[in-house]
Short mmCIF file of C-alpha atoms in Angstrom, two decimals:
data_model
loop_
_atom_site.label_atom_id
_atom_site.label_comp_id
_atom_site.label_asym_id
_atom_site.label_seq_id
_atom_site.Cartn_x
_atom_site.Cartn_y
_atom_site.Cartn_z
CA MET A 1 13.75 7.89 -4.02
CA ARG A 2 16.12 6.63 -6.74
CA LYS A 3 16.02 3.16 -5.18
CA LEU A 4 12.22 3.26 -5.04
CA LYS A 5 12.17 4.00 -8.77
CA MET A 6 14.43 1.02 -9.25
CA PHE A 7 11.83 -1.23 -7.61
CA LEU A 8 9.10 0.09 -9.91
CA LEU A 9 11.33 -0.63 -12.91
CA ILE A 10 11.82 -4.16 -11.65
CA GLY A 11 8.07 -4.68 -11.42
CA PHE A 12 7.59 -3.31 -14.93
CA MET A 13 10.27 -5.37 -16.61
CA PHE A 14 9.58 -8.64 -14.78
CA GLY A 15 6.27 -8.81 -16.62
CA PHE A 16 8.13 -9.50 -19.85
CA SER A 17 9.16 -13.01 -18.74
CA VAL A 18 6.30 -14.74 -20.50
CA LEU A 19 6.00 -18.31 -21.66
CA LEU A 20 5.60 -17.48 -25.34
CA GLN A 21 8.02 -18.28 -28.14
CA ALA A 22 8.45 -14.98 -30.00
CA GLN A 23 11.35 -12.73 -30.94
CA PHE A 24 11.11 -8.94 -31.17
CA ILE A 25 13.39 -5.93 -31.04
CA ILE A 26 11.46 -2.81 -30.01
CA GLU A 27 13.00 0.66 -30.21
CA GLN A 28 11.27 3.50 -28.37
CA ILE A 29 11.72 7.06 -27.17
CA THR A 30 10.25 8.78 -24.12
CA TYR A 31 10.05 12.50 -23.48
CA GLU A 32 8.01 15.13 -21.68
CA ILE A 33 6.39 18.22 -23.15
CA PRO A 34 5.52 21.25 -20.99
CA ILE A 35 2.12 22.52 -22.13
CA ASN A 36 2.89 26.17 -22.78
CA HIS A 37 -0.35 27.97 -23.62
CA GLN A 38 1.62 31.06 -24.62
CA LEU A 39 2.56 29.18 -27.80
CA LEU A 40 -1.08 29.08 -28.88
CA PRO A 41 -2.27 31.37 -31.69
CA ALA A 42 -4.82 33.98 -30.71
CA ASN A 43 -8.35 32.62 -30.29
CA LYS A 44 -7.13 29.02 -30.61
CA GLU A 45 -9.77 26.61 -29.31
CA PHE A 46 -9.68 22.84 -28.92
CA VAL A 47 -12.61 20.56 -29.64
CA ASN A 48 -11.48 18.08 -26.96
CA ILE A 49 -8.42 16.98 -25.03
CA ALA A 50 -7.25 14.76 -27.91
CA ASP A 51 -7.23 17.82 -30.18
CA LYS A 52 -5.09 19.64 -27.60
CA ALA A 53 -2.66 16.75 -27.26
CA ASP A 54 -2.27 16.46 -31.03
CA TYR A 55 -1.50 20.17 -31.34
CA PHE A 56 1.37 20.13 -28.83
CA LEU A 57 2.60 16.76 -30.08
CA GLU A 58 2.92 18.17 -33.59
CA LEU A 59 4.94 21.11 -32.26
CA SER A 60 7.34 18.75 -30.49
CA GLU A 61 7.66 16.23 -33.31
CA SER A 62 8.90 18.98 -35.58
CA LYS A 63 11.82 19.43 -33.16
CA LEU A 64 12.47 15.69 -32.95
CA LYS A 65 13.36 15.42 -36.63
CA ASP A 66 17.00 16.04 -35.64
CA LEU A 67 16.93 13.28 -33.03
CA ASP A 68 19.83 11.36 -34.59
CA ALA A 69 22.10 14.35 -34.14
CA SER A 70 21.32 14.96 -30.48
CA LYS A 71 19.47 13.36 -27.58
CA LYS A 72 18.44 16.79 -26.39
CA VAL A 73 16.31 18.75 -28.84
CA GLY A 74 15.54 22.31 -27.85
CA ASP A 75 13.90 22.20 -24.42
CA ILE A 76 12.90 18.52 -24.82
CA GLU A 77 15.12 15.83 -23.33
CA VAL A 78 14.63 12.51 -25.09
CA TYR A 79 15.30 9.10 -23.53
CA LEU A 80 16.02 6.25 -25.94
CA SER A 81 15.68 2.56 -25.10
CA THR A 82 15.58 -0.79 -26.88
CA ILE A 83 13.76 -3.90 -25.67
CA TYR A 84 14.87 -7.36 -26.79
CA LEU A 85 12.41 -10.26 -26.49
CA ASP A 86 13.18 -13.91 -27.18
CA GLY A 87 10.51 -16.24 -25.84
CA GLU A 88 11.12 -16.47 -22.10
CA ASN A 89 14.10 -14.08 -22.12
CA PHE A 90 14.17 -10.28 -22.31
CA SER A 91 16.52 -7.37 -21.88
CA LEU A 92 16.38 -3.59 -22.04
CA ASP A 93 19.16 -1.15 -22.92
CA GLY A 94 18.56 2.54 -22.54
CA VAL A 95 18.59 5.77 -20.62
CA ILE A 96 15.82 6.16 -18.06
CA GLU A 97 14.86 9.45 -16.40
CA GLY A 98 16.21 9.55 -12.84
CA GLU A 99 18.38 6.46 -13.39
CA GLY A 100 20.72 7.25 -16.26
CA LYS A 101 22.02 4.42 -18.45
CA VAL A 102 20.44 1.12 -17.41
CA THR A 103 20.56 -2.46 -18.70
CA MET A 104 17.95 -4.96 -17.51
CA ILE A 105 18.24 -8.68 -18.20
CA TYR A 106 16.07 -11.68 -17.44
CA ASN A 107 17.43 -15.04 -18.59
CA TYR A 108 14.85 -17.73 -17.88
CA SER A 109 17.36 -20.58 -17.77
CA GLU A 110 19.39 -18.77 -15.07
CA GLY A 111 16.31 -17.75 -13.10
CA VAL A 112 17.98 -14.44 -12.17
CA PHE A 113 16.94 -10.87 -12.94
CA TYR A 114 19.76 -8.31 -13.35
CA VAL A 115 19.57 -4.51 -13.27
CA VAL A 116 22.84 -2.85 -14.30
CA SER A 117 23.23 0.78 -13.19
CA TRP A 118 26.13 1.98 -15.31
CA GLY A 119 26.51 5.34 -13.58
CA GLN A 120 26.81 3.71 -10.14
CA LYS A 121 28.77 0.71 -11.52
CA GLU A 122 26.39 -1.63 -9.70
CA ILE A 123 24.57 -4.84 -10.57
CA HIS A 124 21.39 -5.63 -8.65
CA GLU A 125 20.55 -9.35 -8.65
CA PHE A 126 17.10 -10.75 -7.95
CA THR A 127 15.99 -14.37 -8.00
CA ASN A 128 12.42 -15.46 -8.69
CA GLU A 129 11.96 -15.97 -4.94
CA ASP A 130 13.18 -12.41 -4.25
CA ILE A 131 10.70 -10.90 -6.68
CA VAL A 132 7.74 -12.85 -5.29
CA GLY A 133 8.34 -11.14 -1.93
CA PHE A 134 8.57 -7.71 -3.53
CA GLN A 135 5.22 -6.36 -2.30
CA ASP A 136 5.75 -7.36 1.33
CA ASN A 137 9.17 -5.71 1.31
CA LEU A 138 7.74 -2.55 -0.23
CA ASP A 139 4.99 -2.36 2.40
CA GLY A 140 7.60 -2.60 5.15
CA LEU A 141 9.72 0.08 3.48
CA GLN A 142 6.77 2.48 3.25
CA ASN A 143 6.05 2.04 6.95
CA THR A 144 9.72 2.69 7.78
CA MET A 145 9.78 5.84 5.64
CA LEU A 146 6.64 7.15 7.35
CA ALA A 147 8.17 6.51 10.78
CA LYS A 148 11.35 8.41 9.82
CA MET A 149 9.26 11.26 8.44
CA GLU A 150 7.45 11.49 11.78
CA GLU A 151 10.81 11.72 13.57
CA GLU A 152 11.93 14.57 11.30
CA ILE A 153 8.64 16.44 11.82
CA ALA A 154 9.04 16.12 15.60
CA ASP A 155 12.29 18.13 15.37
CA LEU A 156 10.55 21.10 13.74
CA PRO A 157 9.16 24.12 15.64
CA PRO A 158 5.47 23.70 16.64
CA GLU A 159 4.18 26.10 13.98
CA GLU A 160 6.07 24.32 11.20
CA GLN A 161 4.92 20.94 12.49
CA ALA A 162 1.31 22.06 12.15
CA GLN A 163 1.91 23.29 8.60
CA VAL A 164 3.63 20.07 7.50
CA ARG A 165 0.95 17.87 9.05
CA MET A 166 -1.80 19.92 7.42
CA ALA A 167 -0.08 19.58 4.03
CA MET A 168 0.31 15.83 4.52
CA GLU A 169 -3.33 15.44 5.51
CA MET A 170 -4.47 17.40 2.45
CA GLU A 171 -2.29 15.26 0.19
CA MET A 172 -3.66 12.02 1.69
CA LYS A 173 -7.25 13.23 1.17
CA ARG A 174 -6.41 14.20 -2.40
CA GLU A 175 -4.88 10.80 -3.13
CA LYS A 176 -7.84 9.00 -1.59
CA LYS A 177 -10.23 11.06 -3.67
CA LEU A 178 -8.25 10.32 -6.80
CA GLN A 179 -8.28 6.54 -6.61
CA PRO A 180 -8.35 5.56 -10.28
CA THR A 181 -11.70 4.78 -11.86
CA SER A 182 -12.25 2.49 -14.85
CA ILE A 183 -10.78 3.72 -18.11
CA LYS A 184 -13.21 4.91 -20.77
CA THR A 185 -12.02 4.40 -24.35
CA THR A 186 -13.30 6.54 -27.25
CA ALA A 187 -12.38 6.13 -30.92
CA MET A 188 -11.71 9.63 -32.25
CA GLY A 189 -12.25 8.75 -35.92
CA ARG A 190 -8.90 10.15 -37.06
CA GLU A 191 -6.15 8.27 -38.90
CA MET A 192 -2.49 9.11 -39.44
CA THR A 193 0.75 7.37 -40.37
CA LYS A 194 3.26 7.26 -37.49
CA TYR A 195 6.72 5.79 -38.03
CA GLY A 196 5.53 4.05 -41.18
CA ARG A 197 2.52 2.43 -39.47
CA LYS A 198 -1.09 3.33 -40.24
CA CYS A 199 -2.65 4.38 -36.94
CA LYS A 200 -6.07 5.22 -35.54
CA GLU A 201 -6.56 7.65 -32.67
CA TYR A 202 -8.16 6.76 -29.34
CA LEU A 203 -8.83 8.78 -26.20
CA LEU A 204 -8.49 6.91 -22.88
CA GLU A 205 -9.76 8.72 -19.78
CA ASN A 206 -10.32 8.20 -16.08
CA ASN A 207 -10.38 10.57 -13.10
CA LYS A 208 -6.57 10.69 -12.80
CA SER A 209 -5.32 11.27 -16.33
CA SER A 210 -6.11 11.31 -20.01
CA MET A 211 -4.21 9.36 -22.66
CA VAL A 212 -4.25 9.94 -26.39
CA VAL A 213 -3.14 6.80 -28.23
CA TRP A 214 -2.24 6.41 -31.88
CA ALA A 215 -2.46 2.64 -32.42
CA SER A 216 -1.76 0.44 -35.43
CA GLU A 217 -2.98 -3.02 -36.37
CA ASP A 218 -0.85 -5.85 -34.98
CA THR A 219 0.17 -8.23 -37.75
CA MET A 220 3.03 -9.83 -35.79
CA GLY A 221 1.39 -11.27 -32.68
CA LEU A 222 3.06 -8.80 -30.32
CA THR A 223 -0.20 -7.91 -28.55
CA ILE A 224 -0.74 -11.53 -27.47
CA MET A 225 2.62 -11.43 -25.76
CA VAL A 226 1.94 -8.10 -24.07
CA LYS A 227 -1.59 -9.06 -22.94
CA HIS A 228 -0.14 -12.03 -21.10
CA MET A 229 2.57 -9.78 -19.66
CA TRP A 230 0.13 -7.28 -18.14
CA GLU A 231 -2.15 -9.97 -16.71
CA LYS A 232 0.88 -11.45 -15.02
CA MET A 233 2.10 -8.10 -13.75
CA VAL A 234 -1.22 -7.04 -12.18
CA GLN A 235 -1.30 -10.36 -10.30
CA PHE A 236 2.32 -9.90 -9.28
CA ILE A 237 1.86 -6.37 -7.87
CA PRO A 238 -1.92 -5.85 -7.44
CA ARG A 239 -1.59 -2.31 -6.11
CA MET A 240 0.39 -1.01 -9.07
CA ASN A 241 -2.64 0.64 -10.67
CA ASN A 242 -0.48 2.14 -13.41
CA ALA A 243 0.07 -1.43 -14.64
CA LYS A 244 -3.61 -1.64 -15.55
CA ASP A 245 -3.42 1.77 -17.22
CA ALA A 246 -0.35 0.75 -19.24
CA GLY A 247 -2.05 -2.45 -20.35
CA ALA A 248 -5.08 -0.47 -21.50
CA VAL A 249 -3.11 1.40 -24.16
CA TRP A 250 -3.08 -1.77 -26.26
CA VAL A 251 -6.52 -0.77 -27.52
CA ASN A 252 -8.50 -3.55 -29.21
CA GLY A 253 -5.36 -5.62 -29.67
CA ASN A 254 -3.55 -2.84 -31.56
CA ILE A 255 0.03 -1.64 -31.05
CA PRO A 256 0.27 1.76 -29.27
CA VAL A 257 2.76 3.50 -31.53
CA VAL A 258 2.36 6.86 -29.78
CA VAL A 259 0.99 7.35 -26.26
CA CYS A 260 0.48 10.86 -24.87
CA THR A 261 -0.43 11.12 -21.19
CA LEU A 262 -1.71 14.39 -19.75
CA GLN A 263 -1.62 14.64 -15.99
CA PRO A 264 -1.98 17.98 -14.14
CA ASN A 265 0.80 18.79 -11.69
CA ALA A 266 0.14 21.52 -9.13
CA LEU A 267 3.81 22.53 -8.97
CA ASP A 268 4.91 22.39 -12.60
CA GLY A 269 1.72 23.04 -14.53
CA THR A 270 0.27 20.62 -17.04
CA LYS A 271 2.80 18.39 -18.79
CA MET A 272 2.38 15.74 -21.44
CA LYS A 273 4.43 12.57 -21.23
CA VAL A 274 5.03 10.91 -24.57
CA LYS A 275 6.21 7.40 -25.40
CA GLU A 276 6.71 6.45 -29.03
CA ILE A 277 7.61 3.08 -30.53
CA THR A 278 9.85 4.14 -33.38
CA LYS A 279 10.64 0.68 -34.77
CA ILE A 280 9.58 -2.94 -34.27
CA THR A 281 11.69 -5.70 -35.80
CA GLN A 282 10.54 -9.30 -35.71
CA ALA A 283 13.92 -10.99 -35.43
CA MET A 284 15.95 -13.05 -32.99
CA PRO A 285 18.21 -10.86 -30.81
CA SER A 286 21.83 -11.95 -30.40
CA ALA A 287 22.42 -14.32 -27.46
CA ASP A 288 24.72 -11.85 -25.67
CA LYS A 289 21.73 -9.54 -25.07
CA PHE A 290 20.58 -11.95 -22.34
CA SER A 291 23.89 -12.17 -20.47
CA LEU A 292 25.73 -9.62 -18.33
CA PRO A 293 28.00 -7.40 -20.48
CA ALA A 294 31.71 -8.15 -20.16
CA GLU A 295 32.36 -4.53 -19.13
CA THR A 296 30.48 -5.12 -15.86
CA VAL A 297 32.87 -7.78 -14.55
CA ASN A 298 34.22 -5.43 -11.84
CA PHE A 299 30.89 -3.82 -10.93
CA LYS A 300 29.67 -4.18 -7.35
CA ARG A 301 26.87 -6.74 -6.96
CA LYS A 302 23.92 -6.20 -4.62
CA THR A 303 21.02 -8.42 -3.60
CA MET A 304 17.43 -7.36 -2.95
CA LYS A 305 18.09 -7.48 0.80
CA GLU A 306 20.96 -4.99 0.42
CA LEU A 307 18.85 -2.75 -1.81
CA MET A 308 16.04 -2.71 0.77
CA GLU A 309 18.52 -1.78 3.50
CA GLN A 310 19.81 1.12 1.37
CA MET A 311 16.28 2.39 0.80
CA GLU A 312 15.64 2.41 4.54
CA GLU A 313 18.71 4.58 5.22
#
C-alpha cells in the first residue's frame, strides 16, 4: 500500500513540469480534523455544510497558533511541505502522511524524476518514458493484487469466504454507485483574511465529497501555471478523478488558500481534511533545490521496474 501511495504522489508531482517560465516558493500545511459533534454547544445548528466546516476549522486553527513550537498540536498531526517552482523544474520537501520525510525533484534538463524516501534511504528514479507507461503498469498491478487476494480467500473456511466475498461485492457496488459527478460551485458570500490574503468562500460539491474553499485573487500568475498543470495531469492519468477535483479548487482563477474536504468514512466517522497555503513567495529558488541532496549519495537507487516488482510482492 505504501508503494501504491508513492505512485499516486508521482502522478501528482509530475504535473508540475510545465513549460512556463515562473518562479515560486509555496509553503503549505496539511492536517485532518475528526468531526466531534460532542464539542458542539447545545442546540447548535448549521445553515449549510460550509457553516459546519467553518465552525470546526475555527476550533482547529486556534490550536495551530503554536505550530512553530511543535508539529503535533493537541490531537491534530500537521504535515508541512514546501514546493519550489522554477519554469520547467520543480521540487518538494516535506513530510507526507504514510510516507514520512520525502523529497521530490524534477529537473527538466536531466529528464529524470526523483523521489527520495529519507526513512527508507532510497531514491526512486523515473525517466519520462517510465512515467508515460505508468497507467499500463498500474492496471497490471491491480490485476495481480486481485489475483493474490483471490488466492488468500481460497484458503479461508467456506463461511468466511462467503462473508469476505459479500463484503467485496458490496464495496464494488458502492464504488460504482459513487462514481464522481460534476462539481457544483457556489459562492457563499463570505469574506475573511487568511494568512494575510483577502479570501472569498466557495462551496464545491459532488456526490462523493464536499469542499469548502477560501480563495484569494491571484496577482502573480500562479493560476495560469496550475491550470496548465492539471490539464496535463488529467491527460496523463485519465482515471485519476481526484486530479479533476483538485484542479477545481482553483475557483475562477483564484488561489485556494484554505481547502477543507469533508468525506464520510464508515469506519472512522466524518473527518475533514485541510490543506492550507501559508505563504507564497515569488522568487527564484536556489539551484540546489533541483538536484539530489549530497546526503543521499549512499542511498539505494531503484527504477520503476523494481518498484513495480516490490508492489507485486
